[in-house]
Amino acid sequence: MSRDKTNQKSIRSMIQENKSSRSQSAVMEKVVPKIFLICAIISIFTTIGIVFTLLTETFTFFNRISIVEFFTNTRWFPFTSDENADFGIIALIMGTLTVTAIAMVVAIPIGLAAAIYLSEYASAKTRKVIKPILEVLAGIPTIVYGFFALTFVTPLLDKIIPGGISIFNALSPGIVVGIMIIPMIASLSEDAMNAVPNSMREGALALGATRFEVAMKVVLPAALSGVIASFVLGISRAIGETMIVTIAGGSRPTADINVTESIQTMTAYIVQVSQGDTGYGTTIYYSIYAVGMTLFVFTLIMNLLAQFISRKFREEY
Amino acid sequence: MPLINKESVKKRMGTRLAANGVAKFLFILATCFSLLVLGVLIYRILSEGLPYLSLDFITNFASRMPERAGIWAALLGTIWVMAVTAPVSFILGVGTAIYLEEYAKKNAFTKFVQINISNLAGVPSIVFGLLGLTIFVRLLGLGSSVLAGGLTMSLLILPVIVVASQEAIRTVPREIREASFGMGATKWQTIRRIVFPAALPGILTGTILALSRAVGETAPLLVLGALAYVAFVPENIFSQFTVLPIQLYNWTSRPQEEFHMIAASGIIILLIILLIMNSIAVLIRNKFHKRF
């Protein structure tokens, strides 16, 4: 009898509890999506923050140095008295483009060849061994590549190239940046080629084509948008690469193209300034934002171009 | 007269097959080049770095004398920065992913967030350094502190974590969600008790891989003003700090050969840390990955 009563009571209290917890969970249902929305908005604020900081500080810089001089002067020589200082971004852009060009000469043929081998020739077993190794190569920090460029590739080039090479130069970091990008181009291009349906390969093989002809005349044209997009993304990575060029490229900005001599890239300049004891509010301090803005615009254009290419020219099967 | 000239067909076939063989050889050569580079790189670093590697090297502070220099401050600095980065980037990244996959309606705003994230992933890391310098160091007045460095790193790896988490959430099949709804669970209950646990291995794998990228990242923290020469250990999140890659950069950029050697020893430690992190990530992926 008494047990019954307690039972009744507990059921009533259970219902009560259930009701209160239901109203609690109703509140949660409303609040939780808002919290997650805030998380998502923070990523937008990051972009706004980047654009806003770069724009405002670059604006301050252009109040001191004319925008015309910035884009037409070919000398970049900021560390001197204010009247003699030169802020001509072309010198830094040339440094960046030299390294990027060398990197792409290394990365495009080797990356693409590796991609073709992996997708058209290699057995599943070989692929299973090689792909993780490429991933390891992609996961090595850039500081390690920088060390490798300075202490191994530069001395090696010094021996190979007649007349030698200066300890800081464009060639060595260019080659190493290229090596760093190979896994990226290889895996993105391989993904694009893997997306080409097997029936097309089999059709060509049945007509008597060799594997090489299948790769070059069927698979590559079909996967071209993805392959080109991977090149463009590689260029973007090379432009934004910092530590390798800072360590092995030197700090002598020049608009002349001489790959055996010291250069300076946009990224290396930003590091150089933030390593020195440049005061807040000086022209040099603002100049890193102007350089950063140029760098940001370059990479953004490349990234948008890559997206445009892979969307616009994709062949659907 | 025979319709097919067998001789010429045979000849052409021969050249075509030869071209195929040569091409295959070149493709294999290119693939092996990457493996060769990796081998040389590891060999060089081990041969230069192993002689200096000792317990003292790990527990000593940086020094002007190479034989007494160590990485203790840098090692703890890296751990401090990661202690800030890991929770911040995990919460923001997973939150964004859950919003995009579970709550967001298919509208212009959602598409904008998605495009924004993929573009953020392509922004050079040094630009994040400039962002951190302006917003965290100067505007919020955090100084070149562990907190400023950790927050900057969080924003840097956020896109990677979001994308990895989205993919993990997408692999959770609709059926088990619907089963949960069918039992009377609300949306949040379903996400918390069904979707999130099922997607967790994938999310964790992505997060650890993103963090291992942050561990090796140098440029943004250099721009933030992280110190290159530190003889103290961070006491709290407002302390100044250095991290492992910055210490390595400092040693590498000195002209003396001995400092290059200890840089190589430091690189061995850095690579071991990354290897452990990646192994954990792979382990989680293989062990807890469920196929539905």
mmCIF file of N, CA and C in Angstrom, chain A residues 69-156:
data_model
loop_
_atom_site.group_PDB
_atom_site.id
_atom_site.type_symbol
_atom_site.label_atom_id
_atom_site.label_comp_id
_atom_site.label_asym_id
_atom_site.label_seq_id
_atom_site.Cartn_x
_atom_site.Cartn_y
_atom_site.Cartn_z
ATOM 1 N N GLU A 69 54.684 56.079 -56.920
ATOM 2 C CA GLU A 69 56.076 55.690 -56.675
ATOM 3 C C GLU A 69 56.149 54.211 -56.280
ATOM 4 N N PHE A 70 55.199 53.800 -55.445
ATOM 5 C CA PHE A 70 55.172 52.432 -54.943
ATOM 6 C C PHE A 70 55.155 51.416 -56.081
ATOM 7 N N PHE A 71 54.375 51.720 -57.109
ATOM 8 C CA PHE A 71 54.232 50.739 -58.192
ATOM 9 C C PHE A 71 55.156 50.977 -59.378
ATOM 10 N N THR A 72 55.879 52.123 -59.424
ATOM 11 C CA THR A 72 56.728 52.368 -60.594
ATOM 12 C C THR A 72 58.211 52.356 -60.255
ATOM 13 N N ASN A 73 58.573 52.769 -59.022
ATOM 14 C CA ASN A 73 59.974 52.752 -58.628
ATOM 15 C C ASN A 73 60.479 51.297 -58.636
ATOM 16 N N THR A 74 61.678 51.099 -59.143
ATOM 17 C CA THR A 74 62.182 49.720 -59.192
ATOM 18 C C THR A 74 63.182 49.455 -58.075
ATOM 19 N N ARG A 75 63.375 50.427 -57.194
ATOM 20 C CA ARG A 75 64.302 50.218 -56.092
ATOM 21 C C ARG A 75 63.554 50.104 -54.773
ATOM 22 N N TRP A 76 63.930 49.129 -53.965
ATOM 23 C CA TRP A 76 63.336 48.974 -52.635
ATOM 24 C C TRP A 76 64.477 49.097 -51.642
ATOM 25 N N PHE A 77 64.538 50.245 -50.982
ATOM 26 C CA PHE A 77 65.690 50.515 -50.117
ATOM 27 C C PHE A 77 65.206 51.333 -48.924
ATOM 28 N N PRO A 78 64.483 50.674 -48.007
ATOM 29 C CA PRO A 78 63.793 51.432 -46.958
ATOM 30 C C PRO A 78 64.658 51.814 -45.764
ATOM 31 N N PHE A 79 65.733 51.049 -45.509
ATOM 32 C CA PHE A 79 66.456 51.237 -44.243
ATOM 33 C C PHE A 79 67.501 52.345 -44.357
ATOM 34 N N THR A 80 67.021 53.548 -44.532
ATOM 35 C CA THR A 80 67.917 54.681 -44.620
ATOM 36 C C THR A 80 67.123 55.900 -44.193
ATOM 37 N N SER A 81 67.754 57.060 -44.197
ATOM 38 C CA SER A 81 67.011 58.251 -43.770
ATOM 39 C C SER A 81 65.831 58.478 -44.718
ATOM 40 N N ASP A 82 64.806 59.135 -44.190
ATOM 41 C CA ASP A 82 63.523 59.203 -44.894
ATOM 42 C C ASP A 82 63.609 59.760 -46.316
ATOM 43 N N GLU A 83 64.510 60.762 -46.531
ATOM 44 C CA GLU A 83 64.530 61.383 -47.871
ATOM 45 C C GLU A 83 65.106 60.422 -48.899
ATOM 46 N N ASN A 84 66.052 59.591 -48.448
ATOM 47 C CA ASN A 84 66.738 58.719 -49.398
ATOM 48 C C ASN A 84 66.022 57.378 -49.590
ATOM 49 N N ALA A 85 65.021 57.102 -48.760
ATOM 50 C CA ALA A 85 64.390 55.797 -48.802
ATOM 51 C C ALA A 85 63.644 55.588 -50.113
ATOM 52 N N ASP A 86 63.754 54.378 -50.632
ATOM 53 C CA ASP A 86 63.020 54.019 -51.846
ATOM 54 C C ASP A 86 62.013 52.931 -51.501
ATOM 55 N N PHE A 87 60.773 53.137 -51.935
ATOM 56 C CA PHE A 87 59.763 52.099 -51.724
ATOM 57 C C PHE A 87 59.168 51.721 -53.074
ATOM 58 N N GLY A 88 59.895 50.950 -53.834
ATOM 59 C CA GLY A 88 59.387 50.506 -55.135
ATOM 60 C C GLY A 88 59.127 49.009 -55.080
ATOM 61 N N ILE A 89 57.847 48.634 -54.990
ATOM 62 C CA ILE A 89 57.468 47.237 -54.741
ATOM 63 C C ILE A 89 57.941 46.324 -55.868
ATOM 64 N N ILE A 90 58.222 46.905 -57.059
ATOM 65 C CA ILE A 90 58.594 46.064 -58.205
ATOM 66 C C ILE A 90 59.799 45.183 -57.867
ATOM 67 N N ALA A 91 60.759 45.765 -57.098
ATOM 68 C CA ALA A 91 61.944 44.976 -56.732
ATOM 69 C C ALA A 91 61.549 43.735 -55.941
ATOM 70 N N LEU A 92 60.619 43.894 -55.003
ATOM 71 C CA LEU A 92 60.182 42.739 -54.206
ATOM 72 C C LEU A 92 59.335 41.783 -55.034
ATOM 73 N N ILE A 93 58.502 42.349 -55.900
ATOM 74 C CA ILE A 93 57.653 41.485 -56.746
ATOM 75 C C ILE A 93 58.540 40.642 -57.665
ATOM 76 N N MET A 94 59.586 41.281 -58.230
ATOM 77 C CA MET A 94 60.482 40.531 -59.115
ATOM 78 C C MET A 94 61.153 39.384 -58.352
ATOM 79 N N GLY A 95 61.567 39.670 -57.107
ATOM 80 C CA GLY A 95 62.156 38.607 -56.292
ATOM 81 C C GLY A 95 61.186 37.458 -56.112
ATOM 82 N N THR A 96 59.952 37.805 -55.757
ATOM 83 C CA THR A 96 58.927 36.785 -55.542
ATOM 84 C C THR A 96 58.668 35.991 -56.822
ATOM 85 N N LEU A 97 58.544 36.722 -57.955
ATOM 86 C CA LEU A 97 58.216 36.030 -59.210
ATOM 87 C C LEU A 97 59.377 35.156 -59.681
ATOM 88 N N THR A 98 60.617 35.606 -59.448
ATOM 89 C CA THR A 98 61.770 34.784 -59.832
ATOM 90 C C THR A 98 61.729 33.441 -59.109
ATOM 91 N N VAL A 99 61.558 33.531 -57.766
ATOM 92 C CA VAL A 99 61.508 32.296 -56.981
ATOM 93 C C VAL A 99 60.329 31.430 -57.433
ATOM 94 N N THR A 100 59.174 32.066 -57.656
ATOM 95 C CA THR A 100 57.987 31.318 -58.063
ATOM 96 C C THR A 100 58.209 30.614 -59.400
ATOM 97 N N ALA A 101 58.833 31.347 -60.352
ATOM 98 C CA ALA A 101 59.055 30.765 -61.679
ATOM 99 C C ALA A 101 59.969 29.541 -61.576
ATOM 100 N N ILE A 102 61.066 29.682 -60.803
ATOM 101 C CA ILE A 102 61.976 28.541 -60.639
ATOM 102 C C ILE A 102 61.234 27.372 -59.993
ATOM 103 N N ALA A 103 60.450 27.703 -58.965
ATOM 104 C CA ALA A 103 59.704 26.653 -58.267
ATOM 105 C C ALA A 103 58.774 25.916 -59.219
ATOM 106 N N MET A 104 58.106 26.647 -60.105
ATOM 107 C CA MET A 104 57.149 25.999 -60.993
ATOM 108 C C MET A 104 57.866 25.170 -62.064
ATOM 109 N N VAL A 105 59.043 25.627 -62.495
ATOM 110 C CA VAL A 105 59.830 24.842 -63.460
ATOM 111 C C VAL A 105 60.176 23.479 -62.848
ATOM 112 N N VAL A 106 60.412 23.463 -61.533
ATOM 113 C CA VAL A 106 60.700 22.199 -60.867
ATOM 114 C C VAL A 106 59.412 21.419 -60.608
ATOM 115 N N ALA A 107 58.412 22.119 -60.071
ATOM 116 C CA ALA A 107 57.242 21.414 -59.535
ATOM 117 C C ALA A 107 56.280 20.918 -60.608
ATOM 118 N N ILE A 108 56.075 21.701 -61.673
ATOM 119 C CA ILE A 108 55.051 21.304 -62.657
ATOM 120 C C ILE A 108 55.419 20.009 -63.381
ATOM 121 N N PRO A 109 56.608 19.920 -64.021
ATOM 122 C CA PRO A 109 56.890 18.650 -64.712
ATOM 123 C C PRO A 109 56.957 17.450 -63.775
ATOM 124 N N ILE A 110 57.639 17.618 -62.643
ATOM 125 C CA ILE A 110 57.806 16.469 -61.752
ATOM 126 C C ILE A 110 56.479 16.099 -61.096
ATOM 127 N N GLY A 111 55.740 17.112 -60.647
ATOM 128 C CA GLY A 111 54.446 16.847 -60.007
ATOM 129 C C GLY A 111 53.479 16.179 -60.967
ATOM 130 N N LEU A 112 53.435 16.713 -62.202
ATOM 131 C CA LEU A 112 52.506 16.161 -63.184
ATOM 132 C C LEU A 112 52.916 14.741 -63.581
ATOM 133 N N ALA A 113 54.220 14.532 -63.765
ATOM 134 C CA ALA A 113 54.692 13.194 -64.133
ATOM 135 C C ALA A 113 54.371 12.187 -63.031
ATOM 136 N N ALA A 114 54.588 12.608 -61.783
ATOM 137 C CA ALA A 114 54.266 11.713 -60.673
ATOM 138 C C ALA A 114 52.770 11.412 -60.642
ATOM 139 N N ALA A 115 51.954 12.433 -60.926
ATOM 140 C CA ALA A 115 50.500 12.233 -60.936
ATOM 141 C C ALA A 115 50.097 11.247 -62.028
ATOM 142 N N ILE A 116 50.704 11.411 -63.235
ATOM 143 C CA ILE A 116 50.373 10.500 -64.339
ATOM 144 C C ILE A 116 50.791 9.072 -63.980
ATOM 145 N N TYR A 117 51.996 8.964 -63.406
ATOM 146 C CA TYR A 117 52.455 7.616 -63.034
ATOM 147 C C TYR A 117 51.495 6.978 -62.039
ATOM 148 N N LEU A 118 51.129 7.760 -61.004
ATOM 149 C CA LEU A 118 50.273 7.202 -59.948
ATOM 150 C C LEU A 118 48.897 6.844 -60.471
ATOM 151 N N SER A 119 48.349 7.677 -61.372
ATOM 152 C CA SER A 119 46.963 7.394 -61.773
ATOM 153 C C SER A 119 46.874 6.456 -62.968
ATOM 154 N N GLU A 120 47.913 6.430 -63.853
ATOM 155 C CA GLU A 120 47.782 5.640 -65.080
ATOM 156 C C GLU A 120 48.640 4.368 -65.100
ATOM 157 N N TYR A 121 49.772 4.381 -64.432
ATOM 158 C CA TYR A 121 50.682 3.248 -64.545
ATOM 159 C C TYR A 121 50.744 2.393 -63.278
ATOM 160 N N ALA A 122 50.772 3.088 -62.108
ATOM 161 C CA ALA A 122 51.079 2.370 -60.871
ATOM 162 C C ALA A 122 49.971 1.395 -60.493
ATOM 163 N N SER A 123 50.384 0.281 -59.889
ATOM 164 C CA SER A 123 49.390 -0.652 -59.357
ATOM 165 C C SER A 123 48.876 -0.098 -58.034
ATOM 166 N N ALA A 124 47.744 -0.627 -57.593
ATOM 167 C CA ALA A 124 47.156 -0.144 -56.344
ATOM 168 C C ALA A 124 48.138 -0.278 -55.187
ATOM 169 N N LYS A 125 48.960 -1.330 -55.268
ATOM 170 C CA LYS A 125 49.923 -1.591 -54.197
ATOM 171 C C LYS A 125 50.997 -0.500 -54.145
ATOM 172 N N THR A 126 51.561 -0.168 -55.329
ATOM 173 C CA THR A 126 52.579 0.885 -55.385
ATOM 174 C C THR A 126 52.004 2.199 -54.884
ATOM 175 N N ARG A 127 50.776 2.490 -55.345
ATOM 176 C CA ARG A 127 50.131 3.736 -54.952
ATOM 177 C C ARG A 127 50.020 3.816 -53.437
ATOM 178 N N LYS A 128 49.712 2.679 -52.833
ATOM 179 C CA LYS A 128 49.522 2.647 -51.384
ATOM 180 C C LYS A 128 50.812 2.948 -50.639
ATOM 181 N N VAL A 129 51.948 2.662 -51.295
ATOM 182 C CA VAL A 129 53.239 2.955 -50.660
ATOM 183 C C VAL A 129 53.642 4.405 -50.905
ATOM 184 N N ILE A 130 53.448 4.864 -52.156
ATOM 185 C CA ILE A 130 54.008 6.162 -52.540
ATOM 186 C C ILE A 130 53.182 7.337 -52.006
ATOM 187 N N LYS A 131 51.847 7.182 -51.991
ATOM 188 C CA LYS A 131 51.025 8.322 -51.574
ATOM 189 C C LYS A 131 51.315 8.776 -50.145
ATOM 190 N N PRO A 132 51.442 7.871 -49.172
ATOM 191 C CA PRO A 132 51.785 8.345 -47.821
ATOM 192 C C PRO A 132 53.132 9.044 -47.765
ATOM 193 N N ILE A 133 54.096 8.580 -48.598
ATOM 194 C CA ILE A 133 55.404 9.240 -48.588
ATOM 195 C C ILE A 133 55.269 10.672 -49.096
ATOM 196 N N LEU A 134 54.448 10.843 -50.138
ATOM 197 C CA LEU A 134 54.206 12.202 -50.637
ATOM 198 C C LEU A 134 53.535 13.049 -49.556
ATOM 199 N N GLU A 135 52.635 12.422 -48.783
ATOM 200 C CA GLU A 135 51.980 13.161 -47.702
ATOM 201 C C GLU A 135 52.989 13.599 -46.648
ATOM 202 N N VAL A 136 53.962 12.720 -46.364
ATOM 203 C CA VAL A 136 55.009 13.082 -45.403
ATOM 204 C C VAL A 136 55.783 14.298 -45.914
ATOM 205 N N LEU A 137 56.109 14.243 -47.217
ATOM 206 C CA LEU A 137 56.841 15.349 -47.832
ATOM 207 C C LEU A 137 56.044 16.648 -47.724
ATOM 208 N N ALA A 138 54.722 16.540 -47.854
ATOM 209 C CA ALA A 138 53.877 17.728 -47.779
ATOM 210 C C ALA A 138 53.742 18.232 -46.349
ATOM 211 N N GLY A 139 53.974 17.350 -45.372
ATOM 212 C CA GLY A 139 53.770 17.741 -43.988
ATOM 213 C C GLY A 139 55.021 18.277 -43.305
ATOM 214 N N ILE A 140 56.146 18.269 -44.010
ATOM 215 C CA ILE A 140 57.387 18.782 -43.405
ATOM 216 C C ILE A 140 57.306 20.306 -43.292
ATOM 217 N N PRO A 141 57.605 20.839 -42.103
ATOM 218 C CA PRO A 141 57.508 22.291 -41.922
ATOM 219 C C PRO A 141 58.453 23.039 -42.855
ATOM 220 N N THR A 142 58.056 24.240 -43.251
ATOM 221 C CA THR A 142 58.858 24.995 -44.214
ATOM 222 C C THR A 142 60.207 25.393 -43.631
ATOM 223 N N ILE A 143 60.280 25.528 -42.302
ATOM 224 C CA ILE A 143 61.564 25.882 -41.685
ATOM 225 C C ILE A 143 62.604 24.795 -41.968
ATOM 226 N N VAL A 144 62.129 23.542 -42.008
ATOM 227 C CA VAL A 144 63.041 22.432 -42.294
ATOM 228 C C VAL A 144 63.523 22.509 -43.742
ATOM 229 N N TYR A 145 62.601 22.826 -44.655
ATOM 230 C CA TYR A 145 62.990 23.002 -46.051
ATOM 231 C C TYR A 145 63.982 24.153 -46.201
ATOM 232 N N GLY A 146 63.771 25.216 -45.417
ATOM 233 C CA GLY A 146 64.676 26.358 -45.463
ATOM 234 C C GLY A 146 66.076 25.957 -45.055
ATOM 235 N N PHE A 147 66.145 25.199 -43.971
ATOM 236 C CA PHE A 147 67.426 24.677 -43.491
ATOM 237 C C PHE A 147 68.091 23.834 -44.572
ATOM 238 N N PHE A 148 67.299 22.991 -45.214
ATOM 239 C CA PHE A 148 67.775 22.100 -46.274
ATOM 240 C C PHE A 148 68.327 22.921 -47.442
ATOM 241 N N ALA A 149 67.601 23.995 -47.802
ATOM 242 C CA ALA A 149 68.030 24.836 -48.921
ATOM 243 C C ALA A 149 69.377 25.484 -48.615
ATOM 244 N N LEU A 150 69.504 26.029 -47.400
ATOM 245 C CA LEU A 150 70.722 26.774 -47.062
ATOM 246 C C LEU A 150 71.923 25.859 -46.876
ATOM 247 N N THR A 151 71.713 24.716 -46.200
ATOM 248 C CA THR A 151 72.870 23.906 -45.815
ATOM 249 C C THR A 151 73.168 22.768 -46.783
ATOM 250 N N PHE A 152 72.240 22.466 -47.700
ATOM 251 C CA PHE A 152 72.523 21.378 -48.634
ATOM 252 C C PHE A 152 72.444 21.819 -50.092
ATOM 253 N N VAL A 153 71.324 22.417 -50.487
ATOM 254 C CA VAL A 153 71.127 22.722 -51.908
ATOM 255 C C VAL A 153 72.077 23.830 -52.369
ATOM 256 N N THR A 154 72.228 24.893 -51.550
ATOM 257 C CA THR A 154 73.116 25.979 -51.954
ATOM 258 C C THR A 154 74.569 25.504 -52.128
ATOM 259 N N PRO A 155 75.164 24.793 -51.145
ATOM 260 C CA PRO A 155 76.529 24.285 -51.371
ATOM 261 C C PRO A 155 76.629 23.360 -52.579
ATOM 262 N N LEU A 156 75.579 22.560 -52.792
ATOM 263 C CA LEU A 156 75.563 21.643 -53.937
ATOM 264 C C LEU A 156 75.594 22.426 -55.253
#
